[in-house]
Coordinates of C-alpha atoms and ligand atoms in Angstrom, one line a residue:
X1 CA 1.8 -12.2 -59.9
X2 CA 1.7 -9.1 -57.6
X3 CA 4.3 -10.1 -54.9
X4 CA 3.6 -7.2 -52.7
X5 CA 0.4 -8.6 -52.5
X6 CA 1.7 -11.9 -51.6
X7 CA 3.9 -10.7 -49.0
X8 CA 1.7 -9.0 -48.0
X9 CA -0.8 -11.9 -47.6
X10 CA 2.0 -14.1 -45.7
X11 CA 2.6 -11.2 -43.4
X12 CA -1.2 -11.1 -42.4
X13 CA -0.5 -14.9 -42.2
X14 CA 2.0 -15.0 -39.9
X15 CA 0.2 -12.0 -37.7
X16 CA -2.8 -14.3 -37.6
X17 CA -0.4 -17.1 -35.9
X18 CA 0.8 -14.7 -33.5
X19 CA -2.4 -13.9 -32.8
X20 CA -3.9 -17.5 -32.5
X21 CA -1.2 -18.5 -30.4
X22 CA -1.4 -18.1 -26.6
X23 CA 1.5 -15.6 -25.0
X24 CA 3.5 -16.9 -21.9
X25 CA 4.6 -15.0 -19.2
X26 CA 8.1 -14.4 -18.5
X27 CA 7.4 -15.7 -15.0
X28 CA 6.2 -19.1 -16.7
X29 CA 8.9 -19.3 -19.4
X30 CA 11.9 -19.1 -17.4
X31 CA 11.6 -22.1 -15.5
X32 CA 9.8 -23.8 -18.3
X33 CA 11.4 -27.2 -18.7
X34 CA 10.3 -27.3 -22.5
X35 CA 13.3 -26.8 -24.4
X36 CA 12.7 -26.6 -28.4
X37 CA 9.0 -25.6 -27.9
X38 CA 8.0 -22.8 -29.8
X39 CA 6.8 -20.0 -27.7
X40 CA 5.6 -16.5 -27.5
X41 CA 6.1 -14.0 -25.3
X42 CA 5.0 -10.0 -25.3
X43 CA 6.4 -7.4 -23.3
X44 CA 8.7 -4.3 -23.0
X45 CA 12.6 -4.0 -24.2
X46 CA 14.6 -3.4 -21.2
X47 CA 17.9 -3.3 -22.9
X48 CA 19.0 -4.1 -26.1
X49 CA 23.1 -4.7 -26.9
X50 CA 24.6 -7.4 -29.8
X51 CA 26.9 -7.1 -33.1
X52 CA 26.4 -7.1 -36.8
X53 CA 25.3 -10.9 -36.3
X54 CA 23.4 -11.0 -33.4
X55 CA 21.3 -8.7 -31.1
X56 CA 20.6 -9.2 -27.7
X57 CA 17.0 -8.6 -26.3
X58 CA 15.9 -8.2 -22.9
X59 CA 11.9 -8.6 -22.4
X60 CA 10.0 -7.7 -19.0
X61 CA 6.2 -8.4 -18.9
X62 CA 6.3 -7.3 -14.9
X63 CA 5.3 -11.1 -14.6
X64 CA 8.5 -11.1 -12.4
X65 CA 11.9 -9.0 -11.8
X66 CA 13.6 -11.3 -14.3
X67 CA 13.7 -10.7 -17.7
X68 CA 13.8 -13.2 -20.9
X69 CA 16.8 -12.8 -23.3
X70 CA 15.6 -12.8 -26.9
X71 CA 18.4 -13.4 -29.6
X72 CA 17.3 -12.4 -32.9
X73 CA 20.1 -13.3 -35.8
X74 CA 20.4 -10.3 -37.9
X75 CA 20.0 -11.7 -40.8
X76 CA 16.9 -13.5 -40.4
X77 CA 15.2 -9.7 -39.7
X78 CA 14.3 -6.7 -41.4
X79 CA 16.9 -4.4 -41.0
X80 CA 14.5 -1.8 -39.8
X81 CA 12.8 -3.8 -38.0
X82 CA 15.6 -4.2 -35.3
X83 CA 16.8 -0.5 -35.2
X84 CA 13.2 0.5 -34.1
X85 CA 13.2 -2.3 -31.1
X86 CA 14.9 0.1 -28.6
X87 CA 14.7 0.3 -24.6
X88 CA 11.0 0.8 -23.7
X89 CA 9.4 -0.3 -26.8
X90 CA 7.0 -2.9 -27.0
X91 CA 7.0 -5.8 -28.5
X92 CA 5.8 -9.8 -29.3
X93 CA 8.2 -12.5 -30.1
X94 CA 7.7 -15.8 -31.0
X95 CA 10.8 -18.3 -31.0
X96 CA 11.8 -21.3 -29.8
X97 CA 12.8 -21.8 -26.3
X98 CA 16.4 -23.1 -25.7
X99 CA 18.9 -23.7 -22.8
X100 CA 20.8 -20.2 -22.5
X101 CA 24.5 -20.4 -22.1
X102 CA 24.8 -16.9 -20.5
X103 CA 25.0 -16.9 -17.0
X104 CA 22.3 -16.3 -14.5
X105 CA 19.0 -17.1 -17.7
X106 CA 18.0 -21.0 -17.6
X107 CA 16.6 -20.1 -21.2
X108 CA 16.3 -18.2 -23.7
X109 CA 14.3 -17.2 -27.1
X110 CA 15.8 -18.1 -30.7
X111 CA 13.8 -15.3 -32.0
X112 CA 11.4 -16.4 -35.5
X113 CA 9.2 -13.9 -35.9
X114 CA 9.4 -10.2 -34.1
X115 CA 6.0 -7.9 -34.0
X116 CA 6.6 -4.0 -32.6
X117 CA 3.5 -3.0 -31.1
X118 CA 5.3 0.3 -30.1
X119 CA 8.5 2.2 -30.3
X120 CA 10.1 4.5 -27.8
X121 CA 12.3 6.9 -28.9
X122 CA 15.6 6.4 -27.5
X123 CA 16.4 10.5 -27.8
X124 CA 13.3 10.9 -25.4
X125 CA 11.9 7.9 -23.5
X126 CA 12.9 9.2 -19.9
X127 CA 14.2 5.6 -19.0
X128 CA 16.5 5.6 -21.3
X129 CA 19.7 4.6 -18.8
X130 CA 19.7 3.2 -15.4
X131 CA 19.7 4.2 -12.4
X132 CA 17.5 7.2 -11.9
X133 CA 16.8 8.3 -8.1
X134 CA 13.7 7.5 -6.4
X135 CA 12.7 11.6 -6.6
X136 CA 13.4 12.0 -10.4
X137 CA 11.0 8.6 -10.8
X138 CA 8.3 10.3 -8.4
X139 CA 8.1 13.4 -11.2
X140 CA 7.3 10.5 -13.9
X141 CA 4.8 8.7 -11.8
X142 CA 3.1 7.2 -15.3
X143 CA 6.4 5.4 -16.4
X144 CA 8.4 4.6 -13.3
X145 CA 6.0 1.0 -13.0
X146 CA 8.7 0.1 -15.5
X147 CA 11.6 0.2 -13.7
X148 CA 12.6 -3.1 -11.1
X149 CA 12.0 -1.2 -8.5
X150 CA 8.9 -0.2 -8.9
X151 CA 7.8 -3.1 -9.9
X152 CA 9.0 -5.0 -7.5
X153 CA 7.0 -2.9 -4.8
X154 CA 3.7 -3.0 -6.6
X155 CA 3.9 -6.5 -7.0
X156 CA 4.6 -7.2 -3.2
X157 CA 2.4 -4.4 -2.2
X158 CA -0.4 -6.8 -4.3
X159 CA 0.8 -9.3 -2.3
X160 CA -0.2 -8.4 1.0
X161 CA -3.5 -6.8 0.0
X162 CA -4.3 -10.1 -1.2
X163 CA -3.0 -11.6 1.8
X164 CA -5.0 -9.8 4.0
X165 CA -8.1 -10.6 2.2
X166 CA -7.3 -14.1 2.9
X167 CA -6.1 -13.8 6.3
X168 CA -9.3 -12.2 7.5
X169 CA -11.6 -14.8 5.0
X170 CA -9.4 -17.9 6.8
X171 CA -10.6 -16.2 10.4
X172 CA -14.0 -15.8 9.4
X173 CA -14.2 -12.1 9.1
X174 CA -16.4 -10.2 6.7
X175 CA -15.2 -7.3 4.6
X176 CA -17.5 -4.4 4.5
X177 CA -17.9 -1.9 2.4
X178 CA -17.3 1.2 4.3
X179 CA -18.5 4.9 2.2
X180 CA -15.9 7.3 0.7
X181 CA -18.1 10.2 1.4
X182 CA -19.2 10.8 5.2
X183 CA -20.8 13.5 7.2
X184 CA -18.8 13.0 10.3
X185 CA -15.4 13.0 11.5
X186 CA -14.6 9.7 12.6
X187 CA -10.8 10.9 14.6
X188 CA -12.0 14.4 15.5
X189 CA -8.5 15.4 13.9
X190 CA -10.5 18.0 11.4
X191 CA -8.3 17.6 9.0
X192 CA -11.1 16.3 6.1
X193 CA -11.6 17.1 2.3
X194 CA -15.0 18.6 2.1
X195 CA -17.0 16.6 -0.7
X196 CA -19.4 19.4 -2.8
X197 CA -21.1 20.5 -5.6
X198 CA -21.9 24.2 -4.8
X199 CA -20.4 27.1 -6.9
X200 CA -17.3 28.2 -5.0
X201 CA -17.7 31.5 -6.5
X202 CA -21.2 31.5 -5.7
X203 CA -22.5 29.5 -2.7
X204 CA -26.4 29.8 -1.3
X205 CA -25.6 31.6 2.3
X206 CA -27.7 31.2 5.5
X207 CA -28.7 34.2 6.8
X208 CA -25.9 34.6 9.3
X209 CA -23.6 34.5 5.8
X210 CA -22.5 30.8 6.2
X211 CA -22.4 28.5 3.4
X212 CA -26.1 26.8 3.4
X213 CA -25.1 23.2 2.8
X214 CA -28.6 22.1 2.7
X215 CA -29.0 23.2 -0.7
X216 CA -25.5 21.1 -1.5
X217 CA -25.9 17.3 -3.4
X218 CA -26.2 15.6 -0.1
X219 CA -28.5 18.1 1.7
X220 CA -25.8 18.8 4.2
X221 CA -22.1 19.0 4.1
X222 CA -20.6 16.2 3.1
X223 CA -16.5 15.1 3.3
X224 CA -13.9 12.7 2.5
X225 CA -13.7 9.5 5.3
X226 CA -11.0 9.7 7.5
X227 CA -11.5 6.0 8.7
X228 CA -13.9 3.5 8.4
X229 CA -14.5 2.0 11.6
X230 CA -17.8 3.6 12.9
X231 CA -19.4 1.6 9.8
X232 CA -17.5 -1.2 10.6
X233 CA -18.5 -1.0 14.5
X234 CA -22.2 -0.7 12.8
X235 CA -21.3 -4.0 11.1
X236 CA -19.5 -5.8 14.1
X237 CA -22.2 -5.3 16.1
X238 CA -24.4 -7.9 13.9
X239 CA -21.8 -9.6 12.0
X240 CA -19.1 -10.4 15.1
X241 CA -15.8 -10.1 12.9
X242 CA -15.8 -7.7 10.0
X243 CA -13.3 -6.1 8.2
X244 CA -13.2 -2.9 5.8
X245 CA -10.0 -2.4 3.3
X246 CA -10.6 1.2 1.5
X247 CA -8.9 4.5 0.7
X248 CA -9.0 6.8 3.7
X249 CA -7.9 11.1 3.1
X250 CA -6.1 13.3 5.1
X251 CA -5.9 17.5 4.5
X252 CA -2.9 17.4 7.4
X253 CA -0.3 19.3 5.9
X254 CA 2.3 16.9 6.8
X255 CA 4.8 16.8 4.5
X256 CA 6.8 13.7 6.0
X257 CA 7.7 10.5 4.0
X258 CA 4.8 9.0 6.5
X259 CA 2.2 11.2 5.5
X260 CA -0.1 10.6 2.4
X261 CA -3.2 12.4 1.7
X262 CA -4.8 9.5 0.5
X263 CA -3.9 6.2 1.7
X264 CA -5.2 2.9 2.0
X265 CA -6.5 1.5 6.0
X266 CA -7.1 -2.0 6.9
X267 CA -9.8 -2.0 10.0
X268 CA -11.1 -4.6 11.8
X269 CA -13.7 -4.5 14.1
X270 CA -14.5 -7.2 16.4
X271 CA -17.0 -7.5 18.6
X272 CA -16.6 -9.6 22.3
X273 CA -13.2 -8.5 22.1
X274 CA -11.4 -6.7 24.2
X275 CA -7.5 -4.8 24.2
X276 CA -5.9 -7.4 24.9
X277 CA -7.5 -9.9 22.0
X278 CA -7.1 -6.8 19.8
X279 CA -3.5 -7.1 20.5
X280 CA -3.2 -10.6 19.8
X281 CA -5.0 -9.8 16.7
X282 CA -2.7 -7.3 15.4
X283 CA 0.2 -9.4 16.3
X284 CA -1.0 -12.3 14.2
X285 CA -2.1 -10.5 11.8
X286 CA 1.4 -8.7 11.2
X287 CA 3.6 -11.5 11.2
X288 CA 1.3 -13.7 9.2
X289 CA 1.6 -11.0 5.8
X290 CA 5.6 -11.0 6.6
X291 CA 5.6 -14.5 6.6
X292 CA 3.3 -15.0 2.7
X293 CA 5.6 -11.9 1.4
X294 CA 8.8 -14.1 2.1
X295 CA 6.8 -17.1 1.2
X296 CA 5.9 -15.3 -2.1
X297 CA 8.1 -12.5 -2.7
X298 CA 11.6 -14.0 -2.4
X299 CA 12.8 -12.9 -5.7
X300 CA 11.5 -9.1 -5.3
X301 CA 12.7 -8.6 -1.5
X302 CA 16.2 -9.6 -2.4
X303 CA 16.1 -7.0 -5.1
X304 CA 15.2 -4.5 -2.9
X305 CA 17.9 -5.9 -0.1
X306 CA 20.2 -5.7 -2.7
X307 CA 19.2 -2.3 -3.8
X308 CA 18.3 -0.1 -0.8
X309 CA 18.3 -2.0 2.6
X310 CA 20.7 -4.3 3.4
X311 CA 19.0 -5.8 6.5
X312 CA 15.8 -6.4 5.4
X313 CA 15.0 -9.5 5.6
X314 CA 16.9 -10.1 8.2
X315 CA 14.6 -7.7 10.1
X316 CA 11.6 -8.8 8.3
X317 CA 12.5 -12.4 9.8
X318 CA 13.6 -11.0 13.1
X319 CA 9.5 -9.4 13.6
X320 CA 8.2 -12.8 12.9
X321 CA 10.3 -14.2 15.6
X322 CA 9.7 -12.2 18.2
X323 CA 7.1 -11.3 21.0
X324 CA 6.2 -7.6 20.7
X325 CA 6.5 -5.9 23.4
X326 CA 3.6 -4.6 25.3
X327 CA 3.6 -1.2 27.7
X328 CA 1.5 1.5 28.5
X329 CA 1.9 4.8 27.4
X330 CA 2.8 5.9 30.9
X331 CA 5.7 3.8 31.2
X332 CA 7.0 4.8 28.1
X333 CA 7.2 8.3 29.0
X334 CA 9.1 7.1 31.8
X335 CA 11.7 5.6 29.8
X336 CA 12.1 8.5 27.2
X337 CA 12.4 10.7 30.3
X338 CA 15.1 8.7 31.4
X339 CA 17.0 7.9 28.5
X340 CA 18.2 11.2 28.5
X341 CA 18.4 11.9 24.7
X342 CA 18.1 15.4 23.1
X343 CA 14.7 15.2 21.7
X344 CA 13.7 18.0 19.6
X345 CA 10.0 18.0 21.5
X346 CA 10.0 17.8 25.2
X347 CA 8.9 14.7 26.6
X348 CA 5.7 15.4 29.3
X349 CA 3.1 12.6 30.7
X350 CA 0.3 14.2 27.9
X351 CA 1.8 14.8 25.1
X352 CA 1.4 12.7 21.4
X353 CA 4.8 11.1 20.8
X354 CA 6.7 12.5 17.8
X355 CA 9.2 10.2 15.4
X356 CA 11.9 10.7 17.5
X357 CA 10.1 9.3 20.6
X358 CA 9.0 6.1 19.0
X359 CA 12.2 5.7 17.1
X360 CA 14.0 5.7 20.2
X361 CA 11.4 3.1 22.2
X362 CA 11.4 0.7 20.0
X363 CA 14.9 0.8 18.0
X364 CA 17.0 1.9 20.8
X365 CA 15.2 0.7 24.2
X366 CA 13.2 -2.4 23.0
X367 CA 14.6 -2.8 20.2
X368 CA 11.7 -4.8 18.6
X369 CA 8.1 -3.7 17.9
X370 CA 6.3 -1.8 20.8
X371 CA 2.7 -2.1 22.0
X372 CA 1.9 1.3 23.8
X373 CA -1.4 1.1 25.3
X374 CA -3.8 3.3 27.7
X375 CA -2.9 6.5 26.2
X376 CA -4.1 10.0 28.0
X377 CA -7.6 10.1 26.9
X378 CA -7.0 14.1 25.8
X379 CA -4.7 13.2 22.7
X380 CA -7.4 10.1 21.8
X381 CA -10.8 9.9 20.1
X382 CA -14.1 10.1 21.3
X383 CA -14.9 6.6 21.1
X384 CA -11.9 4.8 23.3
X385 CA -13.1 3.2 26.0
X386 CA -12.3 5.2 29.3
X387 CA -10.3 3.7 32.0
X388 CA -11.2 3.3 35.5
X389 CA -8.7 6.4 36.3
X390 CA -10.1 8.9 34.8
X391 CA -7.3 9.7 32.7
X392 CA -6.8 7.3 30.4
X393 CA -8.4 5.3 27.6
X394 CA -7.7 1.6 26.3
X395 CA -5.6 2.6 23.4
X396 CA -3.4 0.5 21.7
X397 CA -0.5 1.8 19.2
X398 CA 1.8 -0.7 17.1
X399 CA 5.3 0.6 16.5
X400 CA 7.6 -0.8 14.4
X401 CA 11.3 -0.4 13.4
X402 CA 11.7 2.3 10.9
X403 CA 8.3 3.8 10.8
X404 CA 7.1 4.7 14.3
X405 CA 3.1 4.0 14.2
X406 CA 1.5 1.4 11.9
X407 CA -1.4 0.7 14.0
X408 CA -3.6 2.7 16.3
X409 CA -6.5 1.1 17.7
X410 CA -8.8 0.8 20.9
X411 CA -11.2 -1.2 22.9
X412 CA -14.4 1.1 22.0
X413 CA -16.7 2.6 24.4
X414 CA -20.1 0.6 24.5
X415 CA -21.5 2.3 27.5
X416 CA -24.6 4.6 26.3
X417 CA -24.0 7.5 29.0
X418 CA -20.4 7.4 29.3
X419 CA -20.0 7.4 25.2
X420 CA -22.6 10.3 24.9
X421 CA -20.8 12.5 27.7
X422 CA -17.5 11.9 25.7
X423 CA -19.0 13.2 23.0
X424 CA -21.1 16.8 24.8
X425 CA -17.1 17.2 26.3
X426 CA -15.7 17.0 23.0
X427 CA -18.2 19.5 21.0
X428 CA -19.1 16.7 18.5
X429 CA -22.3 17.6 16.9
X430 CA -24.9 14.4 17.9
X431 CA -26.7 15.3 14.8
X432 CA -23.6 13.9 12.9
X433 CA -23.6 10.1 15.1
X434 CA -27.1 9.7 16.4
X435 CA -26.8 6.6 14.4
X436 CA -23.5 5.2 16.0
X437 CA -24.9 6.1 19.7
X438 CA -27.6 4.1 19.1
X439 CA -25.6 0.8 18.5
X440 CA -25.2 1.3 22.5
X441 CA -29.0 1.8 22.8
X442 CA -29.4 -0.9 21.4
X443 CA -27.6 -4.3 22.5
X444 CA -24.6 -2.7 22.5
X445 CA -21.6 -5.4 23.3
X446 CA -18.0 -4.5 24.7
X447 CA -15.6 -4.8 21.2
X448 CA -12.5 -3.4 20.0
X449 CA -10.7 -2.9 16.5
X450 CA -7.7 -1.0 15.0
X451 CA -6.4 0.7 11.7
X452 CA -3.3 -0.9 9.7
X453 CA -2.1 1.9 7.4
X454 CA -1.3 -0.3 4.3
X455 CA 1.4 2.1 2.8
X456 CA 3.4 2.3 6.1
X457 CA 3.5 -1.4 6.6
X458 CA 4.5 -1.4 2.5
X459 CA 7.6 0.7 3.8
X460 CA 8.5 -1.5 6.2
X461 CA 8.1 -5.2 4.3
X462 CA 10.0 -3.2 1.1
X463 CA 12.7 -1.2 2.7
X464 CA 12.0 1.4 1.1
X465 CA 12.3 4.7 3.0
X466 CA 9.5 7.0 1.3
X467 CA 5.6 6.4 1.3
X468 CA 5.6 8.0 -1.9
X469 CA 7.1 5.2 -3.6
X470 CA 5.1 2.5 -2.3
X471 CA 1.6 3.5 -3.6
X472 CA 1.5 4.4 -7.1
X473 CA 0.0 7.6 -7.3
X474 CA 1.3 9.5 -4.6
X475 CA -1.4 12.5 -3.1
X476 CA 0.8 14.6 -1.1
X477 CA 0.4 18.5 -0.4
X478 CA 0.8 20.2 -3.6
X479 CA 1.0 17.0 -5.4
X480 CA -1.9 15.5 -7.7
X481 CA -0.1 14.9 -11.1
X482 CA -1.2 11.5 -12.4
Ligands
4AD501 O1 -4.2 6.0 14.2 P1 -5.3 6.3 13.2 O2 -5.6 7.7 12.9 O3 -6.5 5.4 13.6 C1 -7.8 5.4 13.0 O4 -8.1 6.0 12.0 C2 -8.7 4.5 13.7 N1 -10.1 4.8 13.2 C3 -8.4 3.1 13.4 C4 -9.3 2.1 14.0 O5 -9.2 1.9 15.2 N2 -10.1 1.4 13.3 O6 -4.8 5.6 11.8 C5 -4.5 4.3 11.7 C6 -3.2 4.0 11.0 C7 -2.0 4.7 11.6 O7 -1.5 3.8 12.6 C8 -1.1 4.8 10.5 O8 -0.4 3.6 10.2 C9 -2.0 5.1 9.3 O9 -3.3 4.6 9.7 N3 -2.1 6.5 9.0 C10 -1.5 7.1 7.9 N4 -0.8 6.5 6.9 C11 -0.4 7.3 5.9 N5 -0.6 8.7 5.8 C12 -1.3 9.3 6.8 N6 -1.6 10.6 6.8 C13 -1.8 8.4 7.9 N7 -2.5 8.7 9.0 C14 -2.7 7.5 9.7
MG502 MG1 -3.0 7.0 15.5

């Protein structure tokens, strides 16, 4: 008898049951009332301690924050086998589930059976110990989902993008499909990522030397959106209450733990409505995702209280509870003028408030969330609707506690002429919107909308203090790594 080949045959054997037999989540298994079932369960080693009789093995599937503690008798394993399962491996256990006496675990698993799908090198897996800071974990952007933290923020950031999804599908809203690549500028910031396929070192010229971008992909040039909303005004006008959900880029070189290059903007649009139902939209809409996250989230928000922000659900409660408060922009200016604080940029009736400004208004004065509206129609885009005055437009910014700006949004203009002379004064090109003028042409309808920036409103409902650790691939100036 060749007993290699008959170990050999059990060990396929055995594989085969591992195979057959359906993994649980660690989410599932540890409040699993099924003691003395047998079980199996795959994930990473997050630590692994014990003696000569017993080892010790913590296993997270990112299911949830919580781990499962496998205990594997040594004697029941290949030696081998056990020095290779190491923090950050991989791994599959199968065992039988059974009331833990260690503190903290409902269960654990009597390890049978122990497959290493893949090792990690203790003298160079970069998560070897604890307790890295947040700027080491940003330089290893393609591990870091496997610490708490991290995934303790991607799995609440899922959270509310689902929750918006529902939220809008519960109001009867329709989420549109806005394009990635647009002709126009949408804010009029210029600050846009030109989208082209033209030999940089080699580009057709007109005659007067400029680039000829007629001979580029699109037939003319072509950029990154900065926003959404004139396709989703397109859409309102037809479909009353639509929605778009989408990357949106950036080129401002901001380097500012606000500021992403590419990050992720809710926008309704909403037609019939006007600034004031836009506010009560945004309200809603804001306290109803706090609410599912501490609904949903409880286990991963008081890691993160634990961790980095003490108050935070205190303050994430505290929002829910409270009325925001609504101003205008000119009042506001009042108050920062008053308040006399040394602000780094002079405060003026005119000027876009900075940080500082916001911080103060609604952490110092308020001290709640702010609704600034009719901003000075010179710092706004082209498609606010203009006031009676003259001077101002029916803006409306949220600001929130910790992060200044989370929402900007307007009542639109719907009036052909007015809209069209907005745009001569501003120098827009009509060649680039003929298309969105003629929505007013054509039964236009008064309607407003706004942007939620989904990574500023992750920094809030996390705590965290840095939008480049809640979105997991960071695009920052100078920064595209992973
Ligand atoms: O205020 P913004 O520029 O408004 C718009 O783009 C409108 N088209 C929205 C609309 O009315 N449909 O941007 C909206 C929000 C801001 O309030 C902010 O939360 C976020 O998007 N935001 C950024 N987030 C991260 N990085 C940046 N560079 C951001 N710029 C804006
Ligand atoms: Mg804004």
């Amino acid at each position: 008898m060749n007993w290699q080949f008959v170990y050999f045959c059990r060990f396929k054997v055995r594989k085969a049951e591992m195979e057959n037999m359906k993994p649980m989540k660690v989410r599932e298994l540890l409040k699993s009332k099924e003691i003395g079932k047998e079980v199996l369960v795959k994930g990473w080693v997050r630590t692994k301690r014990g003696n000569k009789q017993v080892n010790f093995i913590a296993v997270n599937d990112g299911s949830i924050i919580h781990n499962i503690q496998v205990v594997a008798e040594v004697a029941a394993f290949n030696d081998d086998l056990l020095k290779q399962i190491t923090t950050g491996s991989c791994i599959a256990v199968k065992g039988i589930l059974v009331e833990s006496p260690a503190q903290g675990q409902p269960v654990e698993i009597q390890a049978k059976e122990i497959e290493i799908y893949g090792t990690a090198d203790p003298e160079t897996y970069p998560l070897q110990k604890k307790g890295h800071s947040l700027e080491f974990l940003r330089e290893i952007a393609h591990l870091r989902p496997r610490t708490n933290t991290f995934g303790a923020i991607f799995r609440i950031r899922h959270a509310v993008a689902f929750a918006i999804h529902k939220y809008f599908n519960d109001h009867g809203f329709y989420y549109i499909h806005s394009p990635i690549i647009t002709g126009s500028d949408a804010e009029g910031a210029g600050a846009l990522f030109r989208v082209s396929i033209l030999d940089p070192k080699d580009p057709p010229l007109k005659p007067d030397g400029s680039v000829n971008f007629a001979e580029d992909f699109f037939g003319k040039e072509t950029k990154l959106t900065v926003s959404g909303q004139l396709e989703a005004e397109l859409a309102a006008l037809a479909l009353s209450q639509v929605y778009t959900f989408a990357p949106t880029f950036r080129a401002e070189n901001s380097n500012t733990p606000r500021h992403l290059a590419e990050f992720w903007m809710i926008e309704p649009e909403i037609a019939f409505y006007d600034n004031n139902d836009n506010m009560d939209l945004a309200e809603d809409l804001l306290k109803y995702l706090i609410q599912y996250v501490l609904d949903q989230c409880k286990d991963d928000l008081e890691f993160l209280q634990k961790m980095y922000d003490p108050e935070l659900i205190e303050r994430l409660k505290f929002v829910i509870n409270t009325g925001f408060e609504r101003r205008t922009y000119s009042e506001a200016i009042d108050i920062l003028k008053a308040s006399g604080q040394p602000f780094e940029y002079h405060v003026e009736w005119g000027i876009d408030l900075q940080a500082e400004h916001e911080k103060y208004l609604v952490e110092k004065y308020y001290k709640k969330p702010v609704i600034l509206t009719d901003y000075p129609r010179e710092i706004k885009a082209f498609y606010m609707k203009q006031n009676d005055d003259g001077k101002t437009v029916r803006a409306m910014d949220v600001l929130f506690p910790k992060i200044g700006e989370v929402i900007g949004g307007s009542q639109r203009e719907e009036n052909y002429e007015k809209l069209l002379s907005r745009i001569r004064e501003m120098h827009i090109p009509e060649k680039d919107v003929w298309w969105y003028l003629e929505t007013r042409k054509f039964g236009t309808a008064p309607h407003s909308g706004f942007g939620l920036g989904f990574e500023r409103f992750i920094i809030f409902i996390t705590g965290m203090s840095n939008i480049r650790d809640v979105i997991p691939f960071p695009r920052t100036p100078q920064n595209a790594e992973f």
